[in-house]
Short mmCIF file of C-alpha atoms and ligand atoms in Angstrom, two decimals:
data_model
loop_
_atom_site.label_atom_id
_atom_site.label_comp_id
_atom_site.label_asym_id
_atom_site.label_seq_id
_atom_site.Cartn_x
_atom_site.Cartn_y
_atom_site.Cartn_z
CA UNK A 1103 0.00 0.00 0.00
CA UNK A 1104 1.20 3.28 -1.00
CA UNK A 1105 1.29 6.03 1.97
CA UNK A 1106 -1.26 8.72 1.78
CA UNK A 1107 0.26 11.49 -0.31
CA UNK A 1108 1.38 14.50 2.21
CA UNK A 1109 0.10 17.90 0.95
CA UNK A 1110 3.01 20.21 0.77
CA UNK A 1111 3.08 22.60 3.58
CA UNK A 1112 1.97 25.96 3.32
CA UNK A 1113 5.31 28.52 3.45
CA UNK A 1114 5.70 30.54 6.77
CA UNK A 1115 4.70 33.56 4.90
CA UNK A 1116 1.70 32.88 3.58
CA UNK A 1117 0.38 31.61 7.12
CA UNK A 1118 -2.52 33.48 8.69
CA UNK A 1119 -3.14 34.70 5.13
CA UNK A 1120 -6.96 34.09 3.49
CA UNK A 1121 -7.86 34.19 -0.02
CA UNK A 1122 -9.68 37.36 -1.02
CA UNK A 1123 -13.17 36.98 -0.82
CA UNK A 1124 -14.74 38.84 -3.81
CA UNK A 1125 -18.62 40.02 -3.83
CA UNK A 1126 -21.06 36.98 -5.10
CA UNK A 1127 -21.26 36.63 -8.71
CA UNK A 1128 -24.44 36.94 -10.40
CA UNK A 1129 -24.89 33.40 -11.02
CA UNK A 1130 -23.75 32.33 -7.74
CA UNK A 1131 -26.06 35.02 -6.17
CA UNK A 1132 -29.33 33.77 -8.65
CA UNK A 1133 -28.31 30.12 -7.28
CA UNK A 1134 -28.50 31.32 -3.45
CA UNK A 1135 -31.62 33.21 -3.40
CA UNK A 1136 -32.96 30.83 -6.26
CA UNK A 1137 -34.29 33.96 -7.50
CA UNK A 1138 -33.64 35.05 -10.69
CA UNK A 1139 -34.10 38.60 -11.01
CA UNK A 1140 -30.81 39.08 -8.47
CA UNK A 1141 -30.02 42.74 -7.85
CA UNK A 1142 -25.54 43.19 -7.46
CA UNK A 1143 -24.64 45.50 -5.53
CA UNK A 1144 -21.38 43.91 -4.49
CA UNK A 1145 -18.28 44.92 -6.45
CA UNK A 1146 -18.83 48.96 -7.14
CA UNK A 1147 -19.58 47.99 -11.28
CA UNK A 1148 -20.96 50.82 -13.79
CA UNK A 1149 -24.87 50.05 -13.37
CA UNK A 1150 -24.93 51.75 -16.89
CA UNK A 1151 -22.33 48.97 -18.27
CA UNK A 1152 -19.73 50.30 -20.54
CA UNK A 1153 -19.89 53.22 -23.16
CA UNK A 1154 -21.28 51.37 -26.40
CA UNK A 1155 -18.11 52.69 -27.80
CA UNK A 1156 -16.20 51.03 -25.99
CA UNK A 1157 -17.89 47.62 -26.51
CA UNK A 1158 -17.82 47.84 -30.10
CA UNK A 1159 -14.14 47.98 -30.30
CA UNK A 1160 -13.88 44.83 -28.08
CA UNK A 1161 -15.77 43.18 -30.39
CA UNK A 1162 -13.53 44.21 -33.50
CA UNK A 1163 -10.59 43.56 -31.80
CA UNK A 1164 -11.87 39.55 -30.86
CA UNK A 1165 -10.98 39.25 -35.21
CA UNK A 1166 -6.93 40.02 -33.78
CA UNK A 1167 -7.47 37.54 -30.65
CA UNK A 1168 -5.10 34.98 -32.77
CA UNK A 1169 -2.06 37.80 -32.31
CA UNK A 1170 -0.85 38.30 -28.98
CA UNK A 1171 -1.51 41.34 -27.62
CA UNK A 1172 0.74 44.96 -27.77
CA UNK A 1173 2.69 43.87 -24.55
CA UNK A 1174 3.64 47.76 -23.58
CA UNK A 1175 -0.31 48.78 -24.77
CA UNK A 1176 1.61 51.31 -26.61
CA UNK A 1177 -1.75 53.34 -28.06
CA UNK A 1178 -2.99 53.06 -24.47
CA UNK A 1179 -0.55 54.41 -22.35
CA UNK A 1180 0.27 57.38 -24.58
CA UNK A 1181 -4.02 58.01 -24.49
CA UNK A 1182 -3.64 58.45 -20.94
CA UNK A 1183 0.22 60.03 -21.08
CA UNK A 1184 -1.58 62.82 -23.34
CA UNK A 1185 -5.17 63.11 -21.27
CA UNK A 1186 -2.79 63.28 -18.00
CA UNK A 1187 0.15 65.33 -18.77
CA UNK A 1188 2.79 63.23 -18.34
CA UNK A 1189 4.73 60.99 -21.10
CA UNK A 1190 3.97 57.62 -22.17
CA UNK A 1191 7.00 56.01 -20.57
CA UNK A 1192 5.65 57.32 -17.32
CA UNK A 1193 2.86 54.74 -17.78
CA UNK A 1194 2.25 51.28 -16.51
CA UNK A 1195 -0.90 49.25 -17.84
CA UNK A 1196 -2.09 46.42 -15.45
CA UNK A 1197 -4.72 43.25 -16.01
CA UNK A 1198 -6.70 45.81 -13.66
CA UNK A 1199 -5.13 48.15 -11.47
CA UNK A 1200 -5.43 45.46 -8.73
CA UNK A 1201 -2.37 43.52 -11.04
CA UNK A 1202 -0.23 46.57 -9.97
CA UNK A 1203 -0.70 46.82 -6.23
CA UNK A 1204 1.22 43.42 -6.52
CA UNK A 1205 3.56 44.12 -9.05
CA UNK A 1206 4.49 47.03 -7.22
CA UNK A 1207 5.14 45.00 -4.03
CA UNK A 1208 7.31 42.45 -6.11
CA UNK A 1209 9.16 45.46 -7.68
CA UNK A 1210 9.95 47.45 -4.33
CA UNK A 1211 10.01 45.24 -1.79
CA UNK A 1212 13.24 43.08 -0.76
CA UNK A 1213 13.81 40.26 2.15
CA UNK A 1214 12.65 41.92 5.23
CA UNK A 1215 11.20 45.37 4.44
CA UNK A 1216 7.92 46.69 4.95
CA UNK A 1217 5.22 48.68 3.57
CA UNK A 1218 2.85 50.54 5.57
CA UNK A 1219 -0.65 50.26 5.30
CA UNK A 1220 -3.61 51.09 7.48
CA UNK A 1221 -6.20 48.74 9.32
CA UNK A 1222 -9.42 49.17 7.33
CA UNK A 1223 -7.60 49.59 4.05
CA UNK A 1224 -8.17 48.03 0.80
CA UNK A 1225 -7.35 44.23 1.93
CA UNK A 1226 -4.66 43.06 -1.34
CA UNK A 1227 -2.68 45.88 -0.05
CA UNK A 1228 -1.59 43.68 2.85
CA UNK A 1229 -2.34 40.41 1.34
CA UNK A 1230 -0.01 40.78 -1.44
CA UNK A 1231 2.88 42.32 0.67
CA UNK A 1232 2.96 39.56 3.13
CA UNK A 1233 2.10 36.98 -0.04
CA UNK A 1234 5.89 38.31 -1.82
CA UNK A 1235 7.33 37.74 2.00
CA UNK A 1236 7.03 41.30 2.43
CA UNK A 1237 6.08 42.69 6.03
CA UNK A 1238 2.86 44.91 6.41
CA UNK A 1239 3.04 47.35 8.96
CA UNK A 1240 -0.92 48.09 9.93
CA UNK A 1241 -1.10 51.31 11.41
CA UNK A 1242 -4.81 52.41 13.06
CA UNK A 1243 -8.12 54.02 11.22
CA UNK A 1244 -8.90 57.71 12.47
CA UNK A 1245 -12.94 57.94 11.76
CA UNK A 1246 -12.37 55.38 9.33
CA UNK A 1247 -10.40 57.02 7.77
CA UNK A 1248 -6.30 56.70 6.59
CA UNK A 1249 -4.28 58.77 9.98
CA UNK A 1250 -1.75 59.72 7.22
CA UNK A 1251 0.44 61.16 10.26
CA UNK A 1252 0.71 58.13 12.37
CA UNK A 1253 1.40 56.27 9.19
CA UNK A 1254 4.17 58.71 8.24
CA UNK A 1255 4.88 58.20 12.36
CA UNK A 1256 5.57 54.22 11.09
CA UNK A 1257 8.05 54.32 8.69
CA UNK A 1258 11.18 53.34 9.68
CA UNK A 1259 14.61 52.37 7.73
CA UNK A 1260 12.66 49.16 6.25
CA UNK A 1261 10.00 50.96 4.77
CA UNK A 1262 9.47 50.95 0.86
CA UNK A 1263 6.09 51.70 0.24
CA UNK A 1264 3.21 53.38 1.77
CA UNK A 1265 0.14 51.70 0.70
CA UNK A 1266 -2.79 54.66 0.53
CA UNK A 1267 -6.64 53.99 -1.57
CA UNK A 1268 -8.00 57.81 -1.77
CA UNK A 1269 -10.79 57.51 -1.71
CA UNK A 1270 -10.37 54.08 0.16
CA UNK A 1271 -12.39 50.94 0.11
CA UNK A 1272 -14.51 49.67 1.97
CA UNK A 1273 -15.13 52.87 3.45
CA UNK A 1274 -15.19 55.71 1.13
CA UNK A 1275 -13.72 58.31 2.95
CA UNK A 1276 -10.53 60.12 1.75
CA UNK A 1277 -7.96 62.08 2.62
CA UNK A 1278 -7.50 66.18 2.02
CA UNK A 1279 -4.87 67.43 0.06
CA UNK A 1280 -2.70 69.10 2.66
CA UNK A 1281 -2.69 65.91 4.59
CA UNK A 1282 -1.00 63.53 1.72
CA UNK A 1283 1.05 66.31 0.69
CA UNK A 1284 2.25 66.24 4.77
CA UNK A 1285 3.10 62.92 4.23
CA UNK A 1286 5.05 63.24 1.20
CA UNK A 1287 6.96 66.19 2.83
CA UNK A 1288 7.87 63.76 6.03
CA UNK A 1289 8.78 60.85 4.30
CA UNK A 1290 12.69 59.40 3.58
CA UNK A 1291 13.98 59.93 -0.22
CA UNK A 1292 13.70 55.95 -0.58
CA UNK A 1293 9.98 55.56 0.13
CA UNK A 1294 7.33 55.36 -2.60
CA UNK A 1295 3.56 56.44 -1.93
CA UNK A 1296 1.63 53.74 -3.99
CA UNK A 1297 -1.95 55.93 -4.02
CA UNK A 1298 -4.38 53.78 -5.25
CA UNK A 1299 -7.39 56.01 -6.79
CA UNK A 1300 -9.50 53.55 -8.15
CA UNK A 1301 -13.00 55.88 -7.28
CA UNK A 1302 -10.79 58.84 -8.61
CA UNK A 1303 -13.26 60.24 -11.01
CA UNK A 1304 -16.19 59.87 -8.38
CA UNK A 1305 -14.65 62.33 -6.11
CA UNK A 1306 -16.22 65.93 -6.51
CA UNK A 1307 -14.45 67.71 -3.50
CA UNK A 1308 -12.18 70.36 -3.77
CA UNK A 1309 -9.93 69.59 -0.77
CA UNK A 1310 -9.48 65.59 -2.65
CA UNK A 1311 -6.34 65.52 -4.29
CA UNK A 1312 -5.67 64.47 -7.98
CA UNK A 1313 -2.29 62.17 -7.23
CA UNK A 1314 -0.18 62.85 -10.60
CA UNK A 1315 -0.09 66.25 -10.21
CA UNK A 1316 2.43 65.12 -7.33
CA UNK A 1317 3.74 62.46 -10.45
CA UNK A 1318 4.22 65.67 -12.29
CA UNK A 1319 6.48 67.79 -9.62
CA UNK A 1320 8.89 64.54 -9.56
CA UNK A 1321 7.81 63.38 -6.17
CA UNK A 1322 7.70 59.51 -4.59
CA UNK A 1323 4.34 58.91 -6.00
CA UNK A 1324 2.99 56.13 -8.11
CA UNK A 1325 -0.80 56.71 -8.55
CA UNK A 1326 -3.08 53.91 -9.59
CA UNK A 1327 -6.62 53.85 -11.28
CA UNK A 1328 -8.64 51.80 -13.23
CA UNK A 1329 -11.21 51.02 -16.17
CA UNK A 1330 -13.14 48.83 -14.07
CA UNK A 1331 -15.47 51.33 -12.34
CA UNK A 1332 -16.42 54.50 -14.15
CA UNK A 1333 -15.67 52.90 -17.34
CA UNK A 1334 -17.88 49.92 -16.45
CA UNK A 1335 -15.22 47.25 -18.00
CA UNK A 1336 -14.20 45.55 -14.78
CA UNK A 1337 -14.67 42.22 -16.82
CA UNK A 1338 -12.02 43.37 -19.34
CA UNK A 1339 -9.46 43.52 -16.82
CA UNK A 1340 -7.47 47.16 -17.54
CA UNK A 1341 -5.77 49.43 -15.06
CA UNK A 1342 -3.18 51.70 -14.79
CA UNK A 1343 -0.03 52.90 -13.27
CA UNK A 1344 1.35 56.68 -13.21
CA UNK A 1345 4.52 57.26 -11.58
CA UNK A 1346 8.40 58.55 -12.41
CA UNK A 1347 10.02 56.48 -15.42
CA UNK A 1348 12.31 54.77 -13.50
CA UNK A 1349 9.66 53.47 -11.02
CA UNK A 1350 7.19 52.05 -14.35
CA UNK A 1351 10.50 50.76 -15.71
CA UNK A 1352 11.09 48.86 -12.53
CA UNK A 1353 7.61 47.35 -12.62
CA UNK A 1354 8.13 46.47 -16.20
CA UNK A 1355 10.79 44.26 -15.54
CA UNK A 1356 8.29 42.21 -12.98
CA UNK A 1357 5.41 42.53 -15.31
CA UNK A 1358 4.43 39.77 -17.09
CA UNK A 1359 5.22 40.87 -21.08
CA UNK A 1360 1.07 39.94 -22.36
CA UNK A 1361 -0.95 41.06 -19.27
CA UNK A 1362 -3.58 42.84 -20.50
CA UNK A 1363 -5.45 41.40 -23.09
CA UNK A 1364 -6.42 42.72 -26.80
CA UNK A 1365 -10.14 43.37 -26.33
CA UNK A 1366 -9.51 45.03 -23.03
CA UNK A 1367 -6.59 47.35 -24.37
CA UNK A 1368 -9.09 48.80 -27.74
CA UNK A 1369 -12.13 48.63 -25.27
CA UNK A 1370 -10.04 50.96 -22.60
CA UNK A 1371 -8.99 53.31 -25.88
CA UNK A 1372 -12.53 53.78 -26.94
CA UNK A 1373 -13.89 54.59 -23.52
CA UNK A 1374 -11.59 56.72 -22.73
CA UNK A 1375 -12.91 58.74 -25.82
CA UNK A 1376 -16.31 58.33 -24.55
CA UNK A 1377 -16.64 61.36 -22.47
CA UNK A 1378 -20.37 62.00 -22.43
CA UNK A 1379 -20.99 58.10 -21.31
CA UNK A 1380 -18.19 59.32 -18.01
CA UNK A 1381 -20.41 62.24 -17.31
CA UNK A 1382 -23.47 60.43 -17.39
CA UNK A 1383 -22.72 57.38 -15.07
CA UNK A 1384 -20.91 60.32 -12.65
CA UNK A 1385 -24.22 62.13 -12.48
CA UNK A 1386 -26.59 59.23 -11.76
CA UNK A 1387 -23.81 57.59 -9.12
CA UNK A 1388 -23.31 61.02 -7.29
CA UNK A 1389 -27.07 61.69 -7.05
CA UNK A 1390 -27.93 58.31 -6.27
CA UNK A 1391 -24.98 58.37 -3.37
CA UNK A 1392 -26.80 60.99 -2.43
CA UNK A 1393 -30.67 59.82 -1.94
CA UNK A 1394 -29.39 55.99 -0.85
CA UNK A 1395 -27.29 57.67 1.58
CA UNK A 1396 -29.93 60.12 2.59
CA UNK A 1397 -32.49 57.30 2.53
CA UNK A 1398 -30.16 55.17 4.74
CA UNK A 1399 -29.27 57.82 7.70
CA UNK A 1400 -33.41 58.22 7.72
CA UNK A 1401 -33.78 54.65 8.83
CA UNK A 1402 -30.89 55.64 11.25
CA UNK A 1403 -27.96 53.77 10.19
CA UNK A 1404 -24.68 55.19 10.19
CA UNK A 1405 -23.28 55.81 6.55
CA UNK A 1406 -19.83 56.97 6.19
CA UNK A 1407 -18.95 59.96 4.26
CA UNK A 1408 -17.84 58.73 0.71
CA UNK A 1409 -16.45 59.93 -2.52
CA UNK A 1410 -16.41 57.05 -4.25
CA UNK A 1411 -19.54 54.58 -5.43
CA UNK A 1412 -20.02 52.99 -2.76
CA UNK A 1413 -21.59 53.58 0.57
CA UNK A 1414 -19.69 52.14 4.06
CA UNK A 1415 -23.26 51.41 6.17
CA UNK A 1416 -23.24 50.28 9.88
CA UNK A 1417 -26.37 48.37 10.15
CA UNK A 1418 -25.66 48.29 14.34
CA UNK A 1419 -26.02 44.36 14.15
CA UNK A 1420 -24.36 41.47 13.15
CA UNK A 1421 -23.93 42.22 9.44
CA UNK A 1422 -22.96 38.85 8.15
CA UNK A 1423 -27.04 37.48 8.66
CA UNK A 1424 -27.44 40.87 7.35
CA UNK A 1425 -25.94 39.80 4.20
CA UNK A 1426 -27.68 37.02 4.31
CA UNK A 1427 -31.19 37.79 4.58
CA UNK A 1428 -30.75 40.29 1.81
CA UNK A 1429 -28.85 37.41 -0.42
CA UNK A 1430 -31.93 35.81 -0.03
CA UNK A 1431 -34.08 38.53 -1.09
CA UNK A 1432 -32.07 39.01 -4.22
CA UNK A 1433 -29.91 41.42 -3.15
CA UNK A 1434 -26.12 40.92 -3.24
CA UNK A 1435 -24.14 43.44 -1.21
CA UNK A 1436 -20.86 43.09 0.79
CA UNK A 1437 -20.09 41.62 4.47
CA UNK A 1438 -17.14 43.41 5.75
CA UNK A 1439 -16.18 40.79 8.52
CA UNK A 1440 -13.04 40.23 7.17
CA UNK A 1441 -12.60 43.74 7.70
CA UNK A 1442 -12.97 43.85 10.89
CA UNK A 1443 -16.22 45.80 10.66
CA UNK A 1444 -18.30 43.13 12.17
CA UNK A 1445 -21.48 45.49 11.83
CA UNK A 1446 -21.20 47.35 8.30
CA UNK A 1447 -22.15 46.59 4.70
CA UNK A 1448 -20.69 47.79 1.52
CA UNK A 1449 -23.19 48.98 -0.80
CA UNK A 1450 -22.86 49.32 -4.19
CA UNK A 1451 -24.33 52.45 -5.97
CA UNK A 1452 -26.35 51.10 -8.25
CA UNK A 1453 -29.46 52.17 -11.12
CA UNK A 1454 -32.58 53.91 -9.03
CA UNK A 1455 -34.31 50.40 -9.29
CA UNK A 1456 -31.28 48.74 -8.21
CA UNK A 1457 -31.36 51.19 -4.81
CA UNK A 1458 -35.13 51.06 -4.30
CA UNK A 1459 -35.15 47.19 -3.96
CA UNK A 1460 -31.91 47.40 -1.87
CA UNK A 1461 -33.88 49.96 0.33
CA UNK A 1462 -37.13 48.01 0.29
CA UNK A 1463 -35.18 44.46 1.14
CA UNK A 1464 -33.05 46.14 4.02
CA UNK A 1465 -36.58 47.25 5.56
CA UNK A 1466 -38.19 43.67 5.32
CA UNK A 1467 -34.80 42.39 6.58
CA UNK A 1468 -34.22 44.49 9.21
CA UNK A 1469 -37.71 44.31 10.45
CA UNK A 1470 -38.00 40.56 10.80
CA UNK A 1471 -38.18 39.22 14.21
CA UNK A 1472 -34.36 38.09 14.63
CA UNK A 1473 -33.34 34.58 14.62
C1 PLP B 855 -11.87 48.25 -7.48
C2 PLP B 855 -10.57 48.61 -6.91
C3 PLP B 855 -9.40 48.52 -7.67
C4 PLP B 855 -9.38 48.17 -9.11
O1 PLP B 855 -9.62 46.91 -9.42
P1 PLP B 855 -9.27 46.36 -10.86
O2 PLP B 855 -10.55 45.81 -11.35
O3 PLP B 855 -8.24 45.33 -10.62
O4 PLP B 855 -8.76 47.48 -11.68
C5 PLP B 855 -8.22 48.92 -7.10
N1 PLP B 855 -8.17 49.36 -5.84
C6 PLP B 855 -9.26 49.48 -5.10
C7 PLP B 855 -9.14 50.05 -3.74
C8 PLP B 855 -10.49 49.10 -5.60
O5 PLP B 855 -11.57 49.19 -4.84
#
């Protein structure tokens, strides 16, 4: 008899570590409820989908799929180089702009040295450090919000990156310009701020900073953003990296040569023509942020301020049956146990129909004798 096969054992590192638990899929949410009108609210998508535009050169660029694609995404990046002011060899593209927060960590971070991140940020920030043997130094939420001081407070001689989503997720709130541009001023020459602005073009305050102007004046700042949310093509996989040349050149050399994909990189060019298709999907999400979150402080829960599209709600209960409950009424939104927020949702911004029936299944939820 053969001996049972041994698994091989998990590496030090990667103890401790979970995989990242994305929102419920449509299919997997329409199999839960057994429902199949399903409402997602789960992963901050366009509710408008992508700009027509842009779907019409994915499907013209499907005839190339036989080629591989453009490795650099040479048309791409100088799009963006020209629309942001910088040049095109200051421009990373990433199979989303989740593909860079790792690549980053694998470009910056050596045996032994640290990034800094806070608690209740963006959760691959710290998975991905500690997953390339990295250490994460986790510094404390103010008002759940980034303390951009007492993260400036814990970098020491180790520390490569600082880790920062503006606006951040799960909670939507953001940081002031002054205050990043106090931690830029405090930090050592050999410290890069990876800003992550993924809800970027949500963000209608003048005090919320626009990261590569700091690119721009030549300071430690890589900024990141994305096609997935405004430009509704999360499925396509696109992101993008801003930052000094030497910093994208450094990140080139860990990047894998094909990583984003030849529909994604014409479908990414096309939207980003698309201008009236940006405006529209900012003014539904903005005004809809600001009824659901209206509607939601009514019924007295505690909604955190946000810029992006997405609302941080403490439902002052356990919000994992929470999630539940609503799954089975057809509505898929986020637990944020893993977190640490034992008591809040994420909620998606979504169409006014989408938000009604979110509202309307919350109420039946919430009002149910509890189990
Ligand atoms: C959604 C999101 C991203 C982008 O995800 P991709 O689909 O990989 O581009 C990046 N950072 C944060 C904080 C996000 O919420």
């Amino acid at each position: 008899m053969t001996s049972p096969r041994r698994s091989s054992p998990r590496p030090a590192h990667l103890e401790g570590l979970d995989r990242y638990e994305p929102g419920l899929s449509l299919e997997q949410a329409a199999r839960e409820s057994g429902l199949r009108e399903v409402v997602k609210l789960a992963s901050n998508e366009n509710p408008l989908g992508p700009s027509p535009r842009a779907l019409e050169a994915a499907r013209a660029a499907l005839a190339r799929v036989h080629r591989y694609p453009d490795g650099p995404a040479t048309a791409l990046r100088e799009a963006l180089a020209r629309r942001l002011g910088v040049s095109a060899a200051q421009v990373v593209i990433g199979n989303g702009s989740t593909e860079l927060i790792d690549l980053f960590a694998r470009a910056f971070l050596g045996p032994e040295d640290n990034a800094v991140i806070s608690e209740g940020a963006f959760a691959r920030f710290g998975q991905v450090v500690r997953a390339r043997n990295g250490r994460a130094r986790l510094v404390p939420m103010r008002d759940l919000t980034h303390d951009l001081a007492a993260m400036r407070a814990a970098v020491d001689e180790r520390t490569r990156l600082v880790y920062v989503a503006n606006p951040n997720n799960p909670t939507g709130t953001w940081n002031r310009t002054r205050e990043v541009e106090a931690l830029l001023d405090g930090l050592p020459q050999d410290v890069l701020v990876v800003l992550d602005e993924a809800y970027f073009e949500y963000a209608d305050e003048a005090e919320y900073p626009d990261g590569v102007r700091w690119v721009r004046q030549g300071r430690p700042v890589a900024v990141l953003r994305t096609f997935s949310k405004v430009y509704g093509l999360a499925g396509l996989r696109v992101g993008y990296g801003v930052a000094a040349p030497d910093v994208v050149e450094a990140v080139d050399i860990v990047r894998e040569p094909f990583n984003s994909n030849v529909p994604g990189q014409a479908a990414a060019l096309a939207a980003l023509e698309d201008e009236a298709h940006v405006r529209r999907t900012l003014e539904l999400t903005r005004a809809e942020r600001e009824r659901l979150g209206s509607a939601l402080r009514e019924r007295g829960h505690r909604v955190a301020p946000s810029l992006a599209n997405f609302l941080f709600v403490d439902v002052g209960r356990d919000a994992a049956a929470v999630y539940r409950d609503l799954v089975a009424q057809g509505v898929v939104v986020r637990p944020l146990r893993a977190y640490g927020f034992d008591t809040a949702l994420r909620i998606s911004i979504g169409a006014p129909e989408e938000n009604a029936r979110l509202l309307t299944a919350l109420d039946a939820v919430l009002s149910a004798p509890r189990r």
